[in-house]
Amino acid sequence: MVDNGNTYAERVSRLVGWGHWFAFFNIIAAMLIGTRYITQSPWPDTLLGQVYLAASWVGHFGFLVFAVYLLVLFPLTFVIPSRKLFRLLTVCLTTVGLTVLLIDTQAYQSINLHLNPVVWEVLFSDSSENVSGASADLQHLFVVLPLIFLVELALSEWVWRKQRKLSHKHVGRPIAGVFFLCFISSHLIYVWADAYFYNPITSQQSNFPLSYPMTAKSFMEKHGLLDREEYLKRQQENLGEAELVRYPLEKLEFSRRANPLNVLVVSVNNLRADALNAINMPNTFQYSLDNLSFNNHFSSSNDSNGVFGLLYGLPTSYASSIKAQQSLPVVLETLENKDYQVGLFSGDNFSDPIYKEIVFNGLPVIPITPDATTTGDNAAIDAWATWVQEQGKQPWFSFIELTTLDDFNDYSSNSGNAENDLISNYQQSIKSADNELAHLYQQIQTLDLSESTVIIITSNHGTEFNETKTNTWGSSTNYSRFQLEVPMIIHWPGKVAGQYNHRTSHLDLSVTLLQDLLGVSSNPSDYSSGRNLFDERARKWILAGDYHELALITNRNTTVIDKFGNYKLYDSEYKRLRDENPALPVIMQGLTELQRFYTKSQ
């Protein structure tokens, strides 16, 4: 029987007091579990960064646990006056909460993401066990669930018996003040760090689960605490601030036979794979038949960042970190270490920042000055030919960017149908690019380079003319094969000409050059997300993406995942599949690949 009057009020009062102390000890427990996030995150290298980490650790978990108590358990105090039932319910909820927190720490350790429905499904799918040991480790955490329950039950009883003694110590308010001070100060510090791009603090934004640090740039600007022009200037200067990457993961080992050939890489920008045919590109089509042609080849991005994957062998998501660290591609560093000369040529002098700011950062670019009688691309080819003759017997690496297809809209067609005009312009531009390549082939023959040079002809990305029927044109709009599939033609002295139909990727080129040309024997996973182009084993997926998304392309469908673990699934024709789920091993591998090269400590 439930008592009425003062008995009810006293019972509720005591349950409220017990709840506060029980919440305090669970804050301590959550903080202890939360140290796993700290050990798996980069350690701040400044004192202020370390102060913020400590304050946010105390304040965040204090707020998180007390908020759950205040919003869930405190109202139940008045609904469930039975102390035993209320305490049992509290113990059960707390046990579940701490267990979920433990699981989240394991997810953060394994794939650097906090729990969401997709991550949960990935981690506990039986099929994920074949991809990573994370699933098994997480399932082992449930072994401690009964132990947590027993500890919480004992803590519940102990706090109930010691409640009066704890209250008489008068330490409740000072403790609450410490948590409140840490919570407020951590958010105020982050407000300043966000406005002034203080990376040792802003890089900690996602360390803890359900963490949403406060920002107040508009408020600060309104009250004269932030100068907008200075802020925009700092924003431009700090666009490259990002997590550090360890690239390569291990020092390269050289125990294979090297083959010191010259290397020429030609990127015909914006060239889709099916443009390589006998009608539109007769010269290059014949060149592909006479050499090595990879007929199922994908760029690593649907925009100009495809060249990043081509030379670095990494997903585009690492580009901002690579830019901040000013790290050259491993393949270029290795070539330079082996005394290769480097020559860089572009029809538009590498106008895209991806080249000068990241891929070729610090390397000399040969300026191109076309005249009225020649195109920029032909001028680049002629300048390259002159440069090659100057190298003598010194081995060299050169890169030529042909930009004719970037400006295919400049052609004039007046059929009255905009779509037909666009396609017609593109086809005319393709023929111009083929003529430029024919000029290059002639220069190669004149300079007698065929027996001493690896020649690679490819593109940074493809282009679409609404083949997916989703009103998408050009590039950088989706991850369909029209925007990702590009030619990959290789002339390699000593290798027999052939047509390869297995799926390959831009991420594979650096591995191929390092292994077959430079004698690297290290595991490709130490320096790339790709593998050797000539490895014809079936692969589960091809990887592409930009700064914010990752696309995993299988034979059957394409899974697009953002950095928070949310996904969309498309079929082979890039039609949205809303009622199907992607293969969980594919998601796990993709999420892992997005994080694999980031450092765990500084």
Coordinates of C-alpha atoms in Angstrom, one line a residue:
M1 CA 0.0 0.0 0.0
V2 CA 1.3 3.5 -0.9
D3 CA 1.2 6.0 2.0
N4 CA -0.3 9.4 1.6
G5 CA 0.4 12.8 2.9
N6 CA 3.8 13.5 4.6
T7 CA 4.9 9.9 4.1
Y8 CA 4.6 10.3 0.3
A9 CA 6.4 13.7 0.4
E10 CA 9.2 12.4 2.5
R11 CA 9.7 9.4 0.3
V12 CA 9.8 11.5 -2.8
S13 CA 12.2 13.9 -1.1
R14 CA 14.5 11.1 -0.2
L15 CA 14.3 9.6 -3.7
V16 CA 15.3 12.9 -5.2
G17 CA 18.2 13.2 -2.8
W18 CA 19.2 9.6 -3.6
G19 CA 18.9 10.3 -7.3
H20 CA 21.3 13.3 -7.2
W21 CA 24.0 11.3 -5.5
F22 CA 23.4 8.2 -7.7
A23 CA 23.7 10.5 -10.8
F24 CA 27.0 11.9 -9.4
F25 CA 28.6 8.5 -9.0
N26 CA 27.4 7.6 -12.5
I27 CA 29.0 10.8 -13.9
I28 CA 32.3 9.5 -12.4
A29 CA 31.7 6.1 -14.1
A30 CA 30.9 7.8 -17.5
M31 CA 34.0 9.9 -17.2
L32 CA 36.1 6.9 -16.6
I33 CA 34.7 5.1 -19.6
G34 CA 35.1 8.4 -21.5
T35 CA 38.9 8.2 -21.1
R36 CA 38.8 5.7 -23.9
Y37 CA 37.9 8.6 -26.3
I38 CA 40.8 10.6 -25.0
T39 CA 43.3 7.8 -25.6
Q40 CA 42.0 7.2 -29.1
S41 CA 42.1 10.9 -30.1
P42 CA 45.2 13.1 -30.9
W43 CA 46.6 14.6 -27.7
P44 CA 46.5 18.5 -27.9
D45 CA 50.0 19.9 -28.3
T46 CA 49.2 23.2 -26.5
L47 CA 48.4 24.0 -22.9
L48 CA 45.1 25.6 -23.8
G49 CA 44.1 22.6 -25.8
Q50 CA 44.8 20.4 -22.9
V51 CA 42.8 22.6 -20.5
Y52 CA 39.9 22.5 -22.9
L53 CA 40.1 18.7 -23.2
A54 CA 40.0 18.4 -19.4
A55 CA 37.2 20.9 -19.0
S56 CA 35.1 19.4 -21.8
W57 CA 35.7 15.8 -20.4
V58 CA 34.4 16.8 -17.0
G59 CA 31.7 19.2 -18.2
H60 CA 30.3 17.1 -21.0
F61 CA 29.9 13.8 -19.2
G62 CA 28.5 15.7 -16.1
F63 CA 26.0 17.4 -18.3
L64 CA 25.1 14.2 -20.3
V65 CA 24.4 12.0 -17.2
F66 CA 22.6 14.7 -15.2
A67 CA 20.5 15.7 -18.3
V68 CA 19.3 12.1 -18.6
Y69 CA 18.5 12.0 -14.9
L70 CA 16.7 15.3 -15.0
L71 CA 14.7 14.6 -18.2
V72 CA 13.9 10.9 -17.6
L73 CA 14.3 9.8 -14.0
F74 CA 13.4 12.9 -12.1
P75 CA 9.8 13.0 -13.4
L76 CA 9.5 9.3 -12.6
T77 CA 10.3 10.1 -9.0
F78 CA 6.8 11.6 -8.6
V79 CA 5.1 8.8 -10.7
I80 CA 6.7 5.8 -9.0
P81 CA 6.7 6.5 -5.2
S82 CA 7.8 2.9 -4.4
R83 CA 11.5 3.3 -3.6
K84 CA 12.4 -0.3 -4.6
L85 CA 10.7 -0.2 -7.9
F86 CA 12.1 3.3 -8.7
R87 CA 15.6 2.3 -7.8
L88 CA 15.4 -0.9 -9.8
L89 CA 14.2 1.0 -12.8
T90 CA 17.0 3.5 -12.4
V91 CA 19.6 0.7 -12.1
C92 CA 18.3 -0.9 -15.3
L93 CA 18.4 2.4 -17.3
T94 CA 21.8 3.3 -16.0
T95 CA 23.1 -0.2 -16.9
V96 CA 21.8 0.2 -20.5
G97 CA 23.3 3.7 -20.7
L98 CA 26.8 2.8 -19.6
T99 CA 26.7 -0.3 -21.9
V100 CA 25.8 1.8 -24.9
L101 CA 28.6 4.3 -23.9
L102 CA 31.0 1.4 -23.8
I103 CA 29.8 0.3 -27.3
D104 CA 30.3 3.8 -28.6
T105 CA 33.8 3.9 -27.3
Q106 CA 34.6 0.7 -29.2
A107 CA 32.9 2.1 -32.4
Y108 CA 35.0 5.2 -32.0
Q109 CA 38.2 3.1 -31.6
S110 CA 37.4 0.9 -34.5
I111 CA 36.1 3.3 -37.2
N112 CA 36.4 6.7 -35.6
L113 CA 32.6 7.3 -35.6
H114 CA 30.0 7.6 -32.9
L115 CA 26.9 5.4 -32.9
N116 CA 24.1 6.0 -35.3
P117 CA 21.6 3.5 -36.7
V118 CA 23.9 2.6 -39.6
V119 CA 27.1 2.2 -37.5
W120 CA 25.1 0.1 -35.0
E121 CA 23.9 -2.2 -37.8
V122 CA 27.4 -2.5 -39.3
L123 CA 29.1 -3.3 -36.0
F124 CA 26.6 -6.0 -35.0
S125 CA 26.1 -7.7 -38.3
D126 CA 27.5 -11.2 -38.5
S127 CA 28.7 -10.5 -42.0
S128 CA 30.9 -7.7 -40.6
E129 CA 33.1 -10.1 -38.8
N130 CA 34.8 -11.1 -42.0
V131 CA 35.8 -7.5 -42.5
S132 CA 37.0 -6.5 -39.1
G133 CA 37.3 -7.8 -35.6
A134 CA 35.4 -4.8 -34.3
S135 CA 32.1 -6.7 -34.3
A136 CA 33.4 -9.5 -32.2
D137 CA 35.0 -7.1 -29.7
L138 CA 31.7 -5.3 -29.4
Q139 CA 29.8 -8.4 -28.7
H140 CA 32.2 -9.3 -26.0
L141 CA 31.2 -6.1 -24.3
F142 CA 27.8 -7.6 -23.5
V143 CA 29.6 -10.0 -21.2
V144 CA 30.2 -7.1 -18.8
L145 CA 26.5 -6.1 -18.9
P146 CA 25.5 -8.3 -15.9
L147 CA 28.6 -7.1 -14.1
I148 CA 27.6 -3.4 -14.7
F149 CA 24.1 -4.3 -13.5
L150 CA 25.4 -5.8 -10.2
V151 CA 27.8 -2.9 -9.6
E152 CA 24.9 -0.4 -10.2
L153 CA 22.7 -2.5 -7.9
A154 CA 25.3 -2.4 -5.1
L155 CA 25.9 1.3 -5.7
S156 CA 22.2 1.9 -5.5
E157 CA 22.0 0.2 -2.1
W158 CA 25.2 1.9 -0.8
V159 CA 24.0 5.4 -1.7
W160 CA 20.6 4.7 -0.1
R161 CA 22.2 3.7 3.2
K162 CA 24.9 6.5 3.1
Q163 CA 22.6 9.2 1.8
R164 CA 22.2 11.1 5.0
K165 CA 25.9 11.0 5.8
L166 CA 26.8 12.2 2.3
S167 CA 24.3 15.1 2.6
H168 CA 25.8 16.1 6.0
K169 CA 29.2 16.6 4.3
H170 CA 27.9 19.6 2.4
V171 CA 29.9 18.8 -0.7
G172 CA 27.0 18.5 -3.1
R173 CA 26.9 22.1 -4.2
P174 CA 30.7 22.6 -4.6
I175 CA 30.8 19.4 -6.8
A176 CA 27.8 20.6 -8.8
G177 CA 29.6 24.0 -9.2
V178 CA 32.7 22.3 -10.5
F179 CA 30.7 20.4 -13.2
F180 CA 28.8 23.6 -14.1
L181 CA 32.0 25.7 -14.3
C182 CA 33.7 23.1 -16.6
F183 CA 30.6 22.8 -18.8
I184 CA 30.3 26.6 -19.3
S185 CA 34.0 27.3 -19.6
S186 CA 34.5 24.5 -22.2
H187 CA 31.8 26.0 -24.4
L188 CA 33.1 29.6 -24.0
I189 CA 36.6 28.4 -24.9
Y190 CA 35.2 26.7 -28.0
V191 CA 33.4 29.9 -29.0
W192 CA 36.7 31.7 -29.0
A193 CA 38.5 28.8 -30.7
D194 CA 35.9 28.5 -33.5
A195 CA 36.0 32.3 -34.2
Y196 CA 39.8 32.3 -34.3
F197 CA 40.4 28.9 -36.0
Y198 CA 42.4 27.6 -33.0
N199 CA 42.9 24.0 -34.3
P200 CA 44.1 22.4 -31.1
I201 CA 40.6 23.0 -29.7
T202 CA 38.4 22.9 -32.8
S203 CA 39.9 19.5 -33.8
Q204 CA 38.3 18.1 -30.6
Q205 CA 34.8 18.9 -31.7
S206 CA 33.8 15.2 -32.3
N207 CA 35.8 13.5 -29.6
F208 CA 32.8 12.8 -27.3
P209 CA 29.4 11.4 -28.2
L210 CA 26.5 13.9 -28.5
S211 CA 29.0 16.7 -28.4
Y212 CA 27.8 20.0 -30.0
P213 CA 30.1 22.8 -28.9
M214 CA 28.6 26.2 -28.9
T215 CA 29.6 28.8 -31.6
A216 CA 28.7 32.5 -31.5
K217 CA 30.4 34.3 -34.4
S218 CA 27.3 36.4 -35.2
F219 CA 26.9 37.4 -31.6
M220 CA 30.6 38.3 -31.3
E221 CA 30.5 40.3 -34.5
K222 CA 27.3 42.2 -33.4
H223 CA 29.0 43.2 -30.1
G224 CA 32.3 44.2 -31.6
L225 CA 34.2 41.1 -30.3
L226 CA 35.0 39.8 -33.8
D227 CA 36.1 41.7 -36.9
R228 CA 34.4 40.1 -40.0
E229 CA 37.1 41.0 -42.4
E230 CA 39.8 39.5 -40.2
Y231 CA 37.7 36.4 -39.7
L232 CA 37.3 35.9 -43.4
K233 CA 41.0 36.4 -43.9
R234 CA 41.8 33.8 -41.2
Q235 CA 39.2 31.5 -42.8
Q236 CA 41.0 31.5 -46.1
E237 CA 44.4 31.0 -44.3
N238 CA 43.0 28.0 -42.4
L239 CA 41.0 26.2 -45.0
G240 CA 43.7 23.5 -44.9
E241 CA 43.5 22.8 -41.1
A242 CA 42.7 19.2 -40.7
E243 CA 43.6 16.0 -38.9
L244 CA 47.1 14.8 -39.4
V245 CA 47.7 11.8 -41.6
R246 CA 50.5 9.3 -41.5
Y247 CA 51.4 8.8 -45.2
P248 CA 52.8 6.3 -45.8
L249 CA 51.9 4.3 -42.7
E250 CA 55.3 2.6 -42.7
K251 CA 58.7 3.4 -44.3
L252 CA 58.8 2.0 -47.8
E253 CA 61.0 -1.1 -48.4
F254 CA 62.8 -1.8 -51.7
S255 CA 63.6 -5.5 -52.4
R256 CA 62.0 -5.9 -55.8
R257 CA 63.8 -5.4 -59.1
A258 CA 63.6 -1.7 -60.2
N259 CA 63.2 -0.7 -63.9
P260 CA 64.5 2.9 -64.3
L261 CA 62.2 4.0 -67.2
N262 CA 61.0 7.5 -67.8
V263 CA 57.4 8.2 -66.9
L264 CA 54.9 10.4 -68.8
V265 CA 51.4 10.9 -67.4
V266 CA 48.8 12.6 -69.6
S267 CA 45.5 13.7 -68.1
V268 CA 42.9 14.6 -70.8
N269 CA 40.5 16.4 -68.4
N270 CA 36.8 15.6 -68.6
L271 CA 37.2 12.6 -70.9
R272 CA 34.6 9.9 -70.3
A273 CA 35.4 6.2 -71.0
D274 CA 33.0 5.7 -73.9
A275 CA 34.5 8.6 -75.8
L276 CA 37.4 6.4 -76.6
N277 CA 36.2 4.8 -79.8
A278 CA 37.2 4.5 -83.5
I279 CA 34.9 7.3 -84.6
N280 CA 35.5 10.1 -82.1
M281 CA 39.1 9.3 -81.1
P282 CA 40.6 7.2 -83.9
N283 CA 44.3 8.0 -83.1
T284 CA 44.0 7.3 -79.4
F285 CA 41.7 4.3 -79.9
Q286 CA 44.3 2.7 -82.2
Y287 CA 47.0 3.6 -79.6
S288 CA 44.9 1.7 -76.9
L289 CA 44.8 -1.4 -79.1
D290 CA 48.5 -1.3 -79.6
N291 CA 49.3 -1.0 -75.9
L292 CA 47.7 -1.8 -72.5
S293 CA 44.1 -0.7 -72.1
F294 CA 42.1 -1.0 -68.9
N295 CA 38.5 -0.9 -70.2
N296 CA 36.7 -0.9 -66.8
H297 CA 38.6 1.9 -65.1
F298 CA 37.2 4.4 -62.6
S299 CA 38.5 7.7 -61.5
S300 CA 38.8 8.2 -57.7
S301 CA 36.5 11.3 -57.9
N302 CA 33.8 12.9 -60.0
D303 CA 35.6 16.2 -60.0
S304 CA 39.1 17.6 -60.6
N305 CA 40.3 15.8 -57.4
G306 CA 40.6 12.6 -59.4
V307 CA 44.2 13.6 -60.0
F308 CA 44.7 13.5 -56.2
G309 CA 43.7 9.8 -56.1
L310 CA 45.7 9.2 -59.3
L311 CA 49.1 10.2 -57.8
Y312 CA 48.5 9.8 -54.0
G313 CA 46.5 6.6 -54.2
L314 CA 44.3 7.9 -51.4
P315 CA 40.6 8.9 -51.2
T316 CA 39.9 12.6 -51.8
S317 CA 38.8 13.0 -48.1
Y318 CA 42.5 13.1 -47.1
A319 CA 43.3 16.0 -49.5
S320 CA 42.7 18.8 -46.9
S321 CA 45.1 17.0 -44.4
I322 CA 47.7 16.4 -47.1
K323 CA 47.4 20.1 -48.1
A324 CA 48.0 21.2 -44.5
Q325 CA 51.0 18.9 -44.1
Q326 CA 52.3 19.8 -47.6
S327 CA 53.1 16.1 -48.3
L328 CA 54.0 15.2 -51.9
P329 CA 52.7 11.9 -53.3
V330 CA 54.9 9.0 -52.2
V331 CA 55.5 8.0 -55.9
L332 CA 56.8 11.5 -56.7
E333 CA 59.0 11.6 -53.5
T334 CA 60.4 8.2 -54.4
L335 CA 61.1 9.3 -58.0
E336 CA 62.9 12.4 -56.7
N337 CA 65.0 10.3 -54.3
K338 CA 66.1 8.2 -57.3
D339 CA 67.3 11.3 -59.1
Y340 CA 64.4 11.6 -61.6
Q341 CA 63.9 15.1 -63.0
V342 CA 60.3 16.4 -62.9
G343 CA 58.6 18.4 -65.6
L344 CA 55.1 19.7 -65.3
F345 CA 53.1 21.1 -68.3
S346 CA 49.5 22.3 -68.6
G347 CA 47.4 23.8 -71.3
D348 CA 46.1 26.4 -68.8
N349 CA 49.2 26.4 -66.5
F350 CA 47.4 24.3 -63.9
S351 CA 44.7 26.8 -63.1
D352 CA 43.0 24.3 -60.8
P353 CA 44.4 24.8 -57.2
I354 CA 44.5 21.0 -56.7
Y355 CA 47.8 21.0 -58.7
K356 CA 49.9 23.8 -57.3
E357 CA 48.5 23.7 -53.7
I358 CA 48.5 19.9 -53.2
V359 CA 49.7 17.5 -55.8
F360 CA 52.6 19.4 -57.2
N361 CA 53.1 21.7 -54.2
G362 CA 56.7 23.2 -54.3
L363 CA 57.6 21.6 -57.6
P364 CA 58.6 23.8 -60.6
V365 CA 55.9 24.2 -63.3
I366 CA 57.0 25.0 -66.8
P367 CA 55.0 28.1 -67.9
I368 CA 53.1 27.8 -71.2
T369 CA 52.5 30.8 -73.4
P370 CA 50.5 29.8 -76.5
D371 CA 50.4 32.1 -79.5
A372 CA 47.7 32.7 -82.1
T373 CA 48.8 29.8 -84.2
T374 CA 48.5 27.0 -81.6
T375 CA 46.3 25.9 -78.7
G376 CA 47.4 25.9 -75.1
D377 CA 47.5 22.1 -75.1
N378 CA 49.7 21.8 -78.2
A379 CA 51.9 24.5 -76.8
A380 CA 52.2 22.4 -73.6
I381 CA 53.1 19.3 -75.7
D382 CA 55.8 21.3 -77.6
A383 CA 57.2 22.7 -74.4
W384 CA 57.3 19.1 -73.0
A385 CA 59.2 17.9 -76.1
T386 CA 61.8 20.6 -75.7
W387 CA 62.2 19.9 -72.0
V388 CA 62.7 16.1 -72.7
Q389 CA 65.6 16.8 -75.1
E390 CA 67.3 18.9 -72.4
Q391 CA 67.3 16.0 -70.0
G392 CA 69.8 13.9 -71.9
K393 CA 70.2 10.5 -70.2
Q394 CA 68.8 11.6 -66.9
P395 CA 65.6 9.7 -66.0
W396 CA 62.5 11.9 -65.8
F397 CA 58.9 12.1 -64.7
S398 CA 56.6 14.4 -66.6
F399 CA 52.9 15.3 -66.3
I400 CA 50.9 16.9 -69.1
E401 CA 47.4 18.3 -68.5
L402 CA 45.3 18.7 -71.6
T403 CA 42.3 21.1 -71.0
T404 CA 40.5 21.1 -74.4
L405 CA 37.5 19.2 -73.0
D406 CA 37.1 21.6 -70.1
D407 CA 36.0 24.3 -72.6
F408 CA 33.8 22.2 -74.9
N409 CA 30.9 24.7 -74.5
D410 CA 32.9 27.2 -76.6
Y411 CA 32.0 25.3 -79.8
S412 CA 29.0 26.7 -81.6
S413 CA 26.1 24.5 -82.5
N414 CA 22.7 25.7 -83.5
S415 CA 20.4 22.7 -83.8
G416 CA 17.8 24.3 -81.7
N417 CA 18.0 21.6 -79.1
A418 CA 20.3 22.5 -76.1
E419 CA 21.0 18.9 -75.1
N420 CA 22.0 17.9 -78.6
D421 CA 24.1 21.0 -79.0
L422 CA 25.9 20.2 -75.8
I423 CA 26.6 16.6 -76.8
S424 CA 27.7 17.8 -80.3
N425 CA 30.1 20.3 -78.8
Y426 CA 31.6 17.7 -76.5
Q427 CA 32.2 15.3 -79.5
Q428 CA 33.9 18.1 -81.5
S429 CA 36.1 18.8 -78.5
I430 CA 36.9 15.1 -78.2
K431 CA 38.2 15.1 -81.8
S432 CA 40.3 18.1 -81.0
A433 CA 41.8 16.3 -78.0
D434 CA 42.5 13.3 -80.1
N435 CA 44.4 15.4 -82.6
E436 CA 46.4 16.9 -79.8
L437 CA 47.2 13.4 -78.6
A438 CA 48.2 12.4 -82.1
H439 CA 50.6 15.4 -82.0
L440 CA 52.0 13.9 -78.8
Y441 CA 52.4 10.4 -80.2
Q442 CA 54.3 12.0 -83.1
Q443 CA 56.6 13.8 -80.7
I444 CA 57.2 10.5 -78.8
Q445 CA 58.1 8.8 -82.0
T446 CA 60.4 11.6 -83.1
L447 CA 62.2 11.6 -79.8
D448 CA 62.5 7.8 -79.9
L449 CA 61.0 7.4 -76.4
S450 CA 58.9 4.3 -76.9
E451 CA 61.5 1.9 -75.5
S452 CA 62.5 4.0 -72.5
T453 CA 59.3 5.6 -71.3
V454 CA 56.1 4.4 -69.5
I455 CA 53.3 6.5 -71.0
I456 CA 50.0 6.8 -69.2
I457 CA 46.9 8.4 -70.8
T458 CA 43.9 8.9 -68.6
S459 CA 41.5 11.6 -67.3
N460 CA 40.6 13.2 -64.0
H461 CA 36.9 12.4 -64.3
G462 CA 34.1 11.8 -66.8
T463 CA 31.1 13.8 -67.7
E464 CA 27.4 13.2 -67.9
F465 CA 24.6 14.3 -70.2
N466 CA 21.7 13.3 -68.0
E467 CA 22.0 9.6 -68.8
T468 CA 20.8 8.9 -65.3
K469 CA 17.6 10.9 -65.9
T470 CA 18.1 12.9 -62.7
N471 CA 18.7 16.2 -64.4
T472 CA 22.5 15.9 -63.8
W473 CA 24.9 17.3 -66.3
G474 CA 28.7 17.5 -66.4
S475 CA 30.6 16.4 -63.4
S476 CA 30.6 16.6 -59.6
T477 CA 26.9 15.8 -59.3
N478 CA 26.7 12.1 -58.7
Y479 CA 28.8 8.9 -58.7
S480 CA 27.4 7.2 -61.8
R481 CA 29.7 5.5 -64.2
F482 CA 29.2 8.4 -66.7
Q483 CA 31.1 10.7 -64.3
L484 CA 33.5 8.2 -62.9
E485 CA 34.6 5.8 -65.8
V486 CA 37.6 7.1 -67.7
P487 CA 40.1 5.7 -70.1
M488 CA 43.4 4.2 -68.8
I489 CA 45.9 3.5 -71.5
I490 CA 49.5 2.5 -70.7
H491 CA 52.5 2.0 -72.9
W492 CA 55.0 0.0 -70.9
P493 CA 58.2 -1.2 -72.6
G494 CA 58.6 -4.9 -72.1
K495 CA 54.9 -5.6 -71.4
V496 CA 52.8 -7.3 -74.0
A497 CA 49.9 -5.3 -75.4
G498 CA 46.5 -6.4 -74.1
Q499 CA 43.0 -5.5 -73.2
Y500 CA 42.1 -5.7 -69.5
N501 CA 38.5 -5.9 -68.5
H502 CA 38.8 -6.3 -64.7
R503 CA 37.8 -3.3 -62.6
T504 CA 40.6 -0.9 -61.9
S505 CA 40.9 2.5 -60.2
H506 CA 42.9 5.6 -60.2
L507 CA 44.1 4.6 -56.7
D508 CA 45.9 1.7 -58.4
L509 CA 48.4 3.7 -60.5
S510 CA 50.8 4.8 -57.7
V511 CA 50.9 1.2 -56.5
T512 CA 51.8 -0.1 -60.0
L513 CA 54.5 2.5 -60.5
L514 CA 56.0 1.9 -57.1
Q515 CA 56.0 -1.8 -57.4
D516 CA 56.8 -2.5 -61.1
L517 CA 59.0 0.5 -61.8
L518 CA 60.7 1.5 -58.6
G519 CA 61.0 -1.8 -56.8
V520 CA 58.9 -1.2 -53.7
S521 CA 58.1 -4.4 -51.8
S522 CA 56.0 -2.9 -49.0
N523 CA 52.4 -3.9 -48.7
P524 CA 50.3 -1.5 -50.8
S525 CA 48.0 -0.9 -47.9
D526 CA 50.9 1.0 -46.2
Y527 CA 50.8 3.8 -48.8
S528 CA 47.6 3.5 -50.8
S529 CA 43.9 2.5 -50.9
G530 CA 44.5 0.8 -54.2
R531 CA 46.4 -2.2 -55.6
N532 CA 48.4 -3.1 -58.7
L533 CA 46.6 -2.4 -62.0
F534 CA 47.7 -5.8 -63.2
D535 CA 46.2 -7.7 -60.3
E536 CA 43.2 -9.3 -62.0
R537 CA 41.6 -10.8 -58.9
A538 CA 38.0 -9.8 -58.4
R539 CA 37.6 -6.9 -56.0
K540 CA 34.6 -6.3 -53.8
W541 CA 34.4 -2.6 -54.5
I542 CA 35.9 0.4 -56.2
L543 CA 36.3 3.5 -54.1
A544 CA 35.6 7.1 -55.2
G545 CA 34.5 10.3 -53.5
D546 CA 35.1 13.9 -52.7
Y547 CA 35.9 15.9 -49.5
H548 CA 32.6 15.0 -47.8
E549 CA 31.4 11.7 -49.3
L550 CA 32.7 8.2 -50.1
A551 CA 31.2 6.1 -52.9
L552 CA 31.7 2.3 -52.9
I553 CA 30.9 0.9 -56.3
T554 CA 30.2 -2.9 -56.6
N555 CA 29.1 -4.9 -59.6
R556 CA 25.5 -4.6 -58.4
N557 CA 25.1 -1.1 -56.9
T558 CA 26.8 2.0 -55.5
T559 CA 26.7 3.0 -51.8
V560 CA 27.4 6.7 -51.0
I561 CA 28.4 7.3 -47.4
D562 CA 29.0 10.7 -45.8
K563 CA 31.4 11.3 -42.9
F564 CA 28.7 10.7 -40.3
G565 CA 27.9 7.2 -41.5
N566 CA 24.7 8.1 -43.3
Y567 CA 24.2 6.3 -46.6
K568 CA 22.3 6.2 -49.9
L569 CA 22.1 3.1 -52.1
Y570 CA 21.8 3.2 -56.0
D571 CA 21.5 0.4 -58.5
S572 CA 23.9 -0.2 -61.4
E573 CA 22.1 2.5 -63.5
Y574 CA 22.3 4.9 -60.5
K575 CA 18.6 4.7 -59.6
R576 CA 17.9 5.2 -55.9
L577 CA 17.1 2.0 -54.0
R578 CA 15.1 3.2 -51.0
D579 CA 13.9 -0.1 -49.7
E580 CA 17.2 -2.0 -49.8
N581 CA 20.2 -2.0 -47.5
P582 CA 23.8 -2.1 -48.7
A583 CA 26.1 -5.0 -48.0
L584 CA 27.3 -4.2 -44.4
P585 CA 30.9 -5.4 -45.1
V586 CA 31.1 -2.8 -47.8
I587 CA 30.0 0.0 -45.5
M588 CA 32.5 -1.2 -42.8
Q589 CA 35.4 -1.3 -45.3
G590 CA 34.5 2.1 -46.6
L591 CA 34.3 3.7 -43.2
T592 CA 37.6 2.1 -42.2
E593 CA 39.3 3.4 -45.4
L594 CA 38.1 6.9 -44.6
Q595 CA 40.0 6.8 -41.3
R596 CA 42.9 4.4 -41.8
F597 CA 45.6 7.0 -42.6
Y598 CA 44.7 9.5 -39.8
T599 CA 47.1 9.6 -36.9
K600 CA 45.8 8.5 -33.5
S601 CA 48.3 10.7 -31.7
Q602 CA 50.3 13.8 -32.2

